Coordinates of C-alpha atoms in Angstrom, one line a residue:
Chain Q
N1 CA 16.3 31.0 -144.5
A2 CA 17.4 30.3 -140.5
G3 CA 13.4 32.5 -139.3
V4 CA 13.3 33.2 -135.4
T5 CA 16.0 31.7 -133.8
Q6 CA 16.2 31.0 -129.7
T7 CA 19.6 30.6 -127.7
P8 CA 19.9 28.4 -125.1
K9 CA 17.6 25.7 -125.3
F10 CA 17.5 25.0 -121.8
R11 CA 18.8 26.7 -118.8
I12 CA 18.4 26.0 -114.6
L13 CA 19.4 28.7 -113.7
K14 CA 20.3 29.3 -109.0
I15 CA 17.8 32.0 -107.1
G16 CA 19.0 35.2 -108.0
Q17 CA 20.7 34.7 -110.7
S18 CA 20.4 36.4 -114.0
M19 CA 20.6 36.0 -117.5
T20 CA 19.6 37.0 -121.1
L21 CA 17.6 34.7 -123.4
Q22 CA 18.8 35.5 -127.0
C23 CA 16.2 35.8 -129.7
A24 CA 17.0 37.0 -133.4
Q25 CA 15.6 36.9 -136.5
D26 CA 16.0 37.3 -140.2
M27 CA 12.3 37.8 -141.8
N28 CA 13.5 41.5 -141.4
H29 CA 10.3 41.6 -139.0
N30 CA 9.5 45.3 -137.4
Y31 CA 6.7 43.7 -134.4
M32 CA 9.1 41.0 -132.3
Y33 CA 7.1 39.5 -129.0
W34 CA 7.8 37.0 -125.4
Y35 CA 5.6 35.0 -124.6
R36 CA 6.0 32.4 -121.6
Q37 CA 4.4 29.7 -121.9
D38 CA 3.2 27.0 -118.7
P39 CA 1.6 23.8 -118.5
G40 CA -2.5 24.3 -119.4
M41 CA -2.2 28.8 -118.9
G42 CA -1.7 28.8 -122.5
L43 CA 0.6 31.6 -123.4
K44 CA 1.5 35.1 -121.6
L45 CA 3.0 38.0 -122.9
I46 CA 6.2 39.5 -121.2
Y47 CA 7.2 42.1 -123.6
Y48 CA 6.9 43.7 -127.4
S49 CA 8.6 45.4 -129.2
V50 CA 6.8 47.6 -132.4
G51 CA 10.5 48.3 -134.4
A52 CA 13.9 48.9 -133.2
G53 CA 14.7 51.2 -130.3
I54 CA 10.6 51.1 -128.8
T55 CA 9.2 48.0 -126.6
D56 CA 6.4 48.2 -124.1
K57 CA 5.1 45.6 -121.5
G58 CA 2.5 43.0 -121.7
E59 CA 0.5 41.3 -119.7
V60 CA 3.5 39.7 -117.4
P61 CA 6.5 41.7 -117.0
N62 CA 8.1 42.1 -113.8
G63 CA 11.1 40.5 -113.4
Y64 CA 12.2 40.9 -116.7
N65 CA 13.4 43.4 -119.2
V66 CA 14.3 44.0 -122.1
S67 CA 16.2 46.1 -125.3
R68 CA 15.6 46.9 -129.2
S69 CA 18.8 48.2 -130.8
T70 CA 18.4 46.8 -134.1
T71 CA 15.7 45.3 -136.0
E72 CA 16.9 41.8 -135.7
D73 CA 17.4 40.7 -132.1
F74 CA 15.3 41.5 -128.9
P75 CA 16.6 39.6 -126.6
L76 CA 14.8 39.3 -123.0
R77 CA 16.5 39.8 -119.6
L78 CA 15.6 38.5 -116.2
E79 CA 17.0 39.8 -113.4
L80 CA 17.4 37.9 -109.8
A81 CA 15.9 34.2 -111.1
A82 CA 12.8 33.4 -108.9
P83 CA 11.3 29.8 -109.0
S84 CA 7.9 31.4 -110.6
Q85 CA 10.2 32.3 -114.2
T86 CA 10.2 28.7 -114.5
S87 CA 9.2 28.0 -117.8
V88 CA 9.4 27.7 -121.4
Y89 CA 10.2 30.8 -123.2
F90 CA 9.2 31.6 -126.3
C91 CA 10.3 34.4 -128.7
A92 CA 7.7 35.4 -132.0
S93 CA 7.8 38.1 -134.4
G94 CA 5.5 39.1 -137.5
Q95 CA 5.1 41.6 -140.4
G96 CA 2.6 44.1 -138.7
Q97 CA -0.3 43.9 -136.3
N98 CA -3.4 41.3 -137.5
Y99 CA -0.4 39.7 -139.0
G100 CA 0.4 36.0 -137.9
Y101 CA 3.9 35.4 -135.8
T102 CA 6.9 33.2 -136.5
F103 CA 8.1 31.3 -133.4
G104 CA 11.4 29.9 -132.4
S105 CA 11.3 27.2 -131.0
G106 CA 12.1 27.9 -126.8
T107 CA 14.3 28.1 -124.1
R108 CA 13.4 25.8 -121.1
L109 CA 14.3 27.4 -117.9
T110 CA 13.9 26.7 -114.7
V111 CA 15.0 28.2 -111.6
V112 CA 16.3 25.9 -108.1
Chain G
Q1 CA -12.7 41.4 -121.3
Q2 CA -8.9 40.9 -123.1
Q3 CA -9.9 36.9 -123.1
V4 CA -10.2 34.3 -125.5
K5 CA -12.3 31.0 -124.3
Q6 CA -11.0 27.8 -125.4
S7 CA -12.3 24.2 -125.1
P8 CA -12.3 21.7 -124.8
Q9 CA -8.9 21.6 -123.2
S10 CA -7.8 18.2 -124.1
L11 CA -9.8 15.7 -127.0
I12 CA -9.5 12.3 -128.0
V13 CA -10.4 11.5 -131.2
Q14 CA -10.8 8.1 -133.3
K15 CA -8.6 8.3 -137.0
G16 CA -10.8 9.3 -139.7
G17 CA -13.1 11.9 -137.3
I18 CA -13.7 14.6 -137.1
S19 CA -12.1 17.1 -134.4
I20 CA -14.1 20.6 -133.0
I21 CA -12.6 22.7 -130.7
N22 CA -14.1 26.5 -129.9
C23 CA -12.7 29.4 -129.1
A24 CA -15.1 32.5 -127.6
Y25 CA -14.5 36.5 -126.9
E26 CA -16.0 39.1 -125.2
N27 CA -13.6 41.7 -127.0
T28 CA -15.4 42.8 -129.8
A29 CA -12.4 44.9 -131.5
F30 CA -10.4 41.8 -132.5
D31 CA -10.5 41.4 -136.1
Y32 CA -8.0 38.8 -136.1
F33 CA -8.1 34.9 -135.6
P34 CA -5.8 32.6 -136.1
W35 CA -5.0 28.9 -134.9
Y36 CA -1.8 27.9 -134.0
Q37 CA -0.4 24.1 -133.6
Q38 CA 2.5 23.2 -131.3
F39 CA 4.1 19.8 -131.3
P40 CA 6.0 18.9 -128.5
G41 CA 9.8 20.7 -127.6
K42 CA 8.7 22.8 -130.2
G43 CA 7.5 26.0 -130.5
P44 CA 3.7 27.5 -132.0
A45 CA 3.2 27.1 -135.5
L46 CA 0.2 29.5 -137.6
L47 CA -2.0 26.9 -138.9
I48 CA -4.6 28.9 -140.6
A49 CA -6.7 31.8 -139.5
I50 CA -9.7 34.2 -140.8
R51 CA -10.9 38.3 -140.4
P52 CA -14.1 38.6 -139.4
D53 CA -15.5 39.7 -142.7
V54 CA -16.3 36.0 -143.7
S55 CA -17.9 33.0 -141.8
E56 CA -15.8 30.4 -143.0
K57 CA -12.0 29.7 -144.2
K58 CA -10.6 25.9 -145.1
E59 CA -7.6 25.0 -146.2
G60 CA -6.5 21.6 -146.5
R61 CA -8.8 18.8 -143.4
F62 CA -8.7 22.3 -141.5
T63 CA -11.7 24.8 -141.2
I64 CA -12.3 28.0 -139.3
S65 CA -16.2 29.1 -138.7
F66 CA -16.3 32.3 -137.4
N67 CA -19.8 33.8 -135.6
K68 CA -19.4 37.2 -135.1
S69 CA -22.9 37.9 -133.2
A70 CA -21.9 35.2 -130.7
K71 CA -18.5 36.0 -130.6
Q72 CA -17.1 31.9 -131.1
F73 CA -14.8 30.9 -133.8
S74 CA -13.8 27.0 -134.0
L75 CA -11.6 25.1 -135.8
H76 CA -12.9 22.0 -137.2
I77 CA -9.7 19.4 -138.4
M78 CA -11.6 16.7 -141.1
D79 CA -10.3 13.0 -141.3
S80 CA -8.5 13.5 -138.4
Q81 CA -4.3 11.8 -138.8
P82 CA -2.3 10.1 -135.5
G83 CA 0.3 13.2 -137.7
D84 CA -2.4 15.9 -135.9
S85 CA -1.9 14.9 -133.0
A86 CA -0.7 17.9 -131.4
T87 CA -1.8 21.2 -129.1
Y88 CA -3.9 23.7 -130.8
F89 CA -3.9 27.2 -129.2
C90 CA -7.1 30.1 -130.5
A91 CA -5.7 33.8 -130.5
A92 CA -7.1 36.8 -131.5
S93 CA -5.8 40.1 -132.0
S94 CA -6.9 43.7 -132.6
Q95 CA -5.5 46.2 -134.9
A96 CA -5.3 49.1 -131.9
G97 CA -4.2 46.6 -129.6
T98 CA -0.8 44.9 -128.2
A99 CA -0.5 41.7 -129.3
L100 CA -2.3 38.4 -130.0
I101 CA -3.7 36.9 -126.8
F102 CA -3.9 33.4 -126.3
G103 CA -6.1 30.8 -125.5
K104 CA -5.2 27.8 -122.9
G105 CA -4.4 25.0 -125.7
T106 CA -6.9 21.7 -126.5
T107 CA -4.5 18.6 -126.7
L108 CA -5.7 16.8 -129.0
S109 CA -5.0 12.6 -129.5
V110 CA -5.8 10.8 -132.9
S111 CA -5.3 7.5 -131.6
S112 CA -4.9 4.8 -134.4

């Protein structure tokens, strides 16, 4: 099993550009999450989904959008990239609330 | 009330020693407390987790101690090894909540 696959691994964006961070899981998990990790700040929840067609905002959703058309995929869209979005982004999936998550290996994004 | 406070921020332990990382929370609805281990360039990986019906859980050299009345839980790494050098995150969630809330992390270095 591949688990949670994130692409790309690295990306440099210019201010104002847009991009989509891809996330796919092959564990048939209903719950999927996007977190960002900044040095010394832990992981902050951007968006989450409890199943196909259902998404909701987390702690830091501004500047991002998500969609969940299938159980497997949960892409994160950045519109009008800003330097404050420079971070490492992690996608995770889980079988339910109050269960452990499987994380992807992350996407390191730099906005210049 | 949604925060999870983790300490210390960094920790240096001699090989063979005991590493102790502490976390505290305020939300009494939290009922799932996992610890994650993260190596540089990788995503966090579930290490061990506890639910509040027990005060301690041990898996190999890793033990979670849980104090419900004090709203604190801690990770103990016995016989610490250089391979344990990583960043450790505590987290918490509730059945009615949205997703795991993470502490800010502790960087552990085990010197040989």
